Amino acid sequence: MKVNIEVERSVKVELPAEQVRKLFDDLEATIGRFPKLKRLNRIGPDQYVWELNTIGSRIAKIAHDVTYGAHYKRSGDGKEVSWTPIAGKGNADISGVFRVSESGSGSEVRFKVKGELRDVPVPLIYRLAAPPFIQGKFIALVDTFLERTRDAVMQQVSEEAPKKKIARKTA
C-alpha cells in the first residue's frame, strides 16, 4: 500500500535567527536528532540515505521500516535547507524544507515534509485507518525533532557564552 505524508510544523526559539542558523553548519548532527533514525549513510556530497526504525504499530500490523535517499541544498543566505528525493533509494520519496526566520524577539524554525511511503504492509481491514495513523506518527516524530533541535541550539549557545568570573574576597 502507498501512504502519502505531509507535515508542516514549527517551533519558536528565544534566540536571534542568526544564532539558530548555525544548526545548518553541521547537517549530519541536525539530521541525527530525528527520532527513530537508525542509520544515516552519506552517499555523496550533501546526499544521504536515511534508515528509520519501525514506524507504526506491529501489534496492529501497521508498521513500516522507512528508507529513503535525499539530496540536500542550502540556500545562499543560509536561512534554509531543502531536500529532494533520490530516485531508486529505498521505499519512500520524501522532500522538504527546513527554514529559520526572525519572529518577534527570537526566531521560528519551520519544518515541512511531503512524500510517499511505498510497500507499507497493511492488513485489508486497516486500509482506511492506516494513512491517518501513519500521518499521526510522522507528526509526532517531527514535533520531537523540532523540540530536540531547539534544545540543542539553546545548549550550544549557552556553552559558547563566556563564563562569568566569580570575584573572591581576600582578607
Short mmCIF file of C-alpha atoms in Angstrom, two decimals:
data_model
loop_
_atom_site.label_atom_id
_atom_site.label_comp_id
_atom_site.label_asym_id
_atom_site.label_seq_id
_atom_site.Cartn_x
_atom_site.Cartn_y
_atom_site.Cartn_z
CA MET A 1 0.00 0.00 0.00
CA LYS A 2 1.17 3.56 -0.71
CA VAL A 3 0.73 6.16 2.01
CA ASN A 4 1.19 9.89 1.46
CA ILE A 5 2.52 12.03 4.26
CA GLU A 6 2.54 15.79 4.60
CA VAL A 7 3.65 17.56 7.75
CA GLU A 8 4.32 21.24 8.41
CA ARG A 9 5.30 22.25 11.93
CA SER A 10 7.30 24.96 13.63
CA VAL A 11 8.86 25.84 16.95
CA LYS A 12 9.82 29.19 18.49
CA VAL A 13 13.37 29.73 19.71
CA GLU A 14 14.23 32.62 22.01
CA LEU A 15 17.40 33.45 20.08
CA PRO A 16 18.11 35.59 17.04
CA ALA A 17 17.77 33.69 13.76
CA GLU A 18 21.47 34.23 13.01
CA GLN A 19 22.42 32.09 16.01
CA VAL A 20 19.84 29.43 15.20
CA ARG A 21 21.01 29.13 11.58
CA LYS A 22 24.26 27.60 12.88
CA LEU A 23 22.41 24.29 13.09
CA PHE A 24 22.69 24.07 9.29
CA ASP A 25 26.50 24.17 9.55
CA ASP A 26 26.52 20.55 10.70
CA LEU A 27 23.81 18.91 8.65
CA GLU A 28 24.58 15.39 9.87
CA ALA A 29 24.27 16.39 13.53
CA THR A 30 20.99 18.16 12.81
CA ILE A 31 19.57 15.17 10.91
CA GLY A 32 20.85 12.90 13.69
CA ARG A 33 18.33 14.44 16.11
CA PHE A 34 15.43 12.94 14.17
CA PRO A 35 13.72 10.28 16.29
CA LYS A 36 13.70 6.72 15.01
CA LEU A 37 16.80 7.38 12.88
CA LYS A 38 18.61 4.07 12.86
CA ARG A 39 21.34 4.90 10.35
CA LEU A 40 22.35 7.81 8.14
CA ASN A 41 24.56 6.84 5.21
CA ARG A 42 26.39 9.51 3.26
CA ILE A 43 26.40 8.52 -0.42
CA GLY A 44 27.73 11.74 -1.94
CA PRO A 45 28.15 15.46 -1.31
CA ASP A 46 25.03 16.52 0.62
CA GLN A 47 23.38 13.19 -0.25
CA TYR A 48 22.23 10.73 2.38
CA VAL A 49 20.19 7.57 2.72
CA TRP A 50 18.04 7.54 5.83
CA GLU A 51 17.14 4.27 7.54
CA LEU A 52 14.45 4.64 10.18
CA ASN A 53 13.40 2.18 12.86
CA THR A 54 9.88 0.83 12.56
CA ILE A 55 7.18 3.49 12.41
CA GLY A 56 3.67 2.45 13.38
CA SER A 57 2.44 -0.46 15.45
CA ARG A 58 3.48 -4.05 14.96
CA ILE A 59 0.58 -5.12 17.19
CA ALA A 60 -1.93 -3.51 14.80
CA LYS A 61 0.16 -4.81 11.88
CA ILE A 62 0.52 -1.25 10.55
CA ALA A 63 4.29 -0.86 10.71
CA HIS A 64 6.92 0.19 8.21
CA ASP A 65 10.70 0.41 8.17
CA VAL A 66 11.22 3.55 6.08
CA THR A 67 14.34 4.00 3.95
CA TYR A 68 14.87 6.87 1.54
CA GLY A 69 17.55 8.89 -0.16
CA ALA A 70 17.68 12.67 -0.16
CA HIS A 71 19.83 15.34 -1.77
CA TYR A 72 20.22 18.43 0.43
CA LYS A 73 20.75 22.00 -0.70
CA ARG A 74 21.49 25.05 1.47
CA SER A 75 20.14 28.43 0.40
CA GLY A 76 22.65 31.15 -0.42
CA ASP A 77 21.55 33.26 2.54
CA GLY A 78 21.87 30.33 4.97
CA LYS A 79 18.26 30.57 6.12
CA GLU A 80 17.09 27.30 4.65
CA VAL A 81 17.95 23.72 3.84
CA SER A 82 15.78 21.86 1.36
CA TRP A 83 15.91 18.30 0.12
CA THR A 84 14.63 16.29 -2.79
CA PRO A 85 14.31 12.52 -3.14
CA ILE A 86 16.98 10.44 -4.82
CA ALA A 87 15.24 8.05 -7.20
CA GLY A 88 15.66 4.36 -6.54
CA LYS A 89 16.93 4.72 -2.96
CA GLY A 90 14.64 2.96 -0.53
CA ASN A 91 10.91 2.53 -0.15
CA ALA A 92 9.91 6.20 0.11
CA ASP A 93 10.27 9.50 -1.71
CA ILE A 94 10.43 12.40 0.72
CA SER A 95 11.13 16.07 0.04
CA GLY A 96 11.01 19.06 2.31
CA VAL A 97 12.39 22.29 3.64
CA PHE A 98 13.83 23.38 6.98
CA ARG A 99 13.77 27.18 7.44
CA VAL A 100 14.84 29.65 10.13
CA SER A 101 13.31 33.12 10.19
CA GLU A 102 13.08 36.12 12.51
CA SER A 103 9.98 36.11 14.70
CA GLY A 104 9.38 38.76 17.31
CA SER A 105 12.24 38.83 19.80
CA GLY A 106 13.51 35.43 18.69
CA SER A 107 13.16 33.18 15.69
CA GLU A 108 10.98 30.47 14.26
CA VAL A 109 12.21 27.12 12.98
CA ARG A 110 9.80 25.73 10.37
CA PHE A 111 9.95 22.19 9.05
CA LYS A 112 7.88 20.97 6.13
CA VAL A 113 8.00 17.47 4.69
CA LYS A 114 5.97 15.79 1.98
CA GLY A 115 6.26 12.38 0.43
CA GLU A 116 5.08 8.92 -0.35
CA LEU A 117 5.79 5.72 1.52
CA ARG A 118 5.69 2.63 -0.68
CA ASP A 119 5.08 -1.02 0.10
CA VAL A 120 3.55 -0.33 3.52
CA PRO A 121 2.26 -3.70 4.76
CA VAL A 122 -1.29 -3.10 5.98
CA PRO A 123 -3.97 -5.75 6.53
CA LEU A 124 -7.08 -5.20 4.41
CA ILE A 125 -9.20 -4.47 7.49
CA TYR A 126 -6.98 -1.46 8.37
CA ARG A 127 -6.61 0.05 4.86
CA LEU A 128 -8.79 3.09 5.67
CA ALA A 129 -7.22 3.69 9.08
CA ALA A 130 -3.58 3.29 8.06
CA PRO A 131 -2.92 6.62 6.27
CA PRO A 132 -4.14 8.91 9.10
CA PHE A 133 -2.47 6.64 11.66
CA ILE A 134 0.90 6.82 9.89
CA GLN A 135 0.48 10.57 9.28
CA GLY A 136 -0.07 11.00 13.03
CA LYS A 137 3.08 9.03 13.78
CA PHE A 138 5.09 11.28 11.46
CA ILE A 139 3.65 14.43 13.06
CA ALA A 140 4.79 13.16 16.47
CA LEU A 141 8.29 12.42 15.10
CA VAL A 142 8.58 15.91 13.58
CA ASP A 143 7.40 17.56 16.81
CA THR A 144 10.02 15.64 18.79
CA PHE A 145 12.68 16.52 16.21
CA LEU A 146 11.87 20.24 16.45
CA GLU A 147 11.97 20.13 20.26
CA ARG A 148 15.36 18.37 20.18
CA THR A 149 16.64 20.89 17.65
CA ARG A 150 15.51 23.85 19.78
CA ASP A 151 17.09 22.32 22.89
CA ALA A 152 20.36 21.62 21.05
CA VAL A 153 20.61 25.19 19.76
CA MET A 154 19.90 26.62 23.22
CA GLN A 155 22.50 24.31 24.78
CA GLN A 156 25.10 25.19 22.15
CA VAL A 157 24.60 28.91 22.72
CA SER A 158 24.82 28.54 26.50
CA GLU A 159 28.07 26.55 26.13
CA GLU A 160 29.54 29.23 23.86
CA ALA A 161 28.58 32.07 26.23
CA PRO A 162 31.54 33.49 28.14
CA LYS A 163 31.66 32.26 31.69
CA LYS A 164 31.30 34.94 34.36
CA LYS A 165 34.23 35.21 36.68
CA ILE A 166 33.40 34.98 40.33
CA ALA A 167 35.08 37.70 42.34
CA ARG A 168 36.66 36.41 45.50
CA LYS A 169 37.14 38.49 48.58
CA THR A 170 40.55 38.39 50.09
CA ALA A 171 41.15 39.15 53.73
#
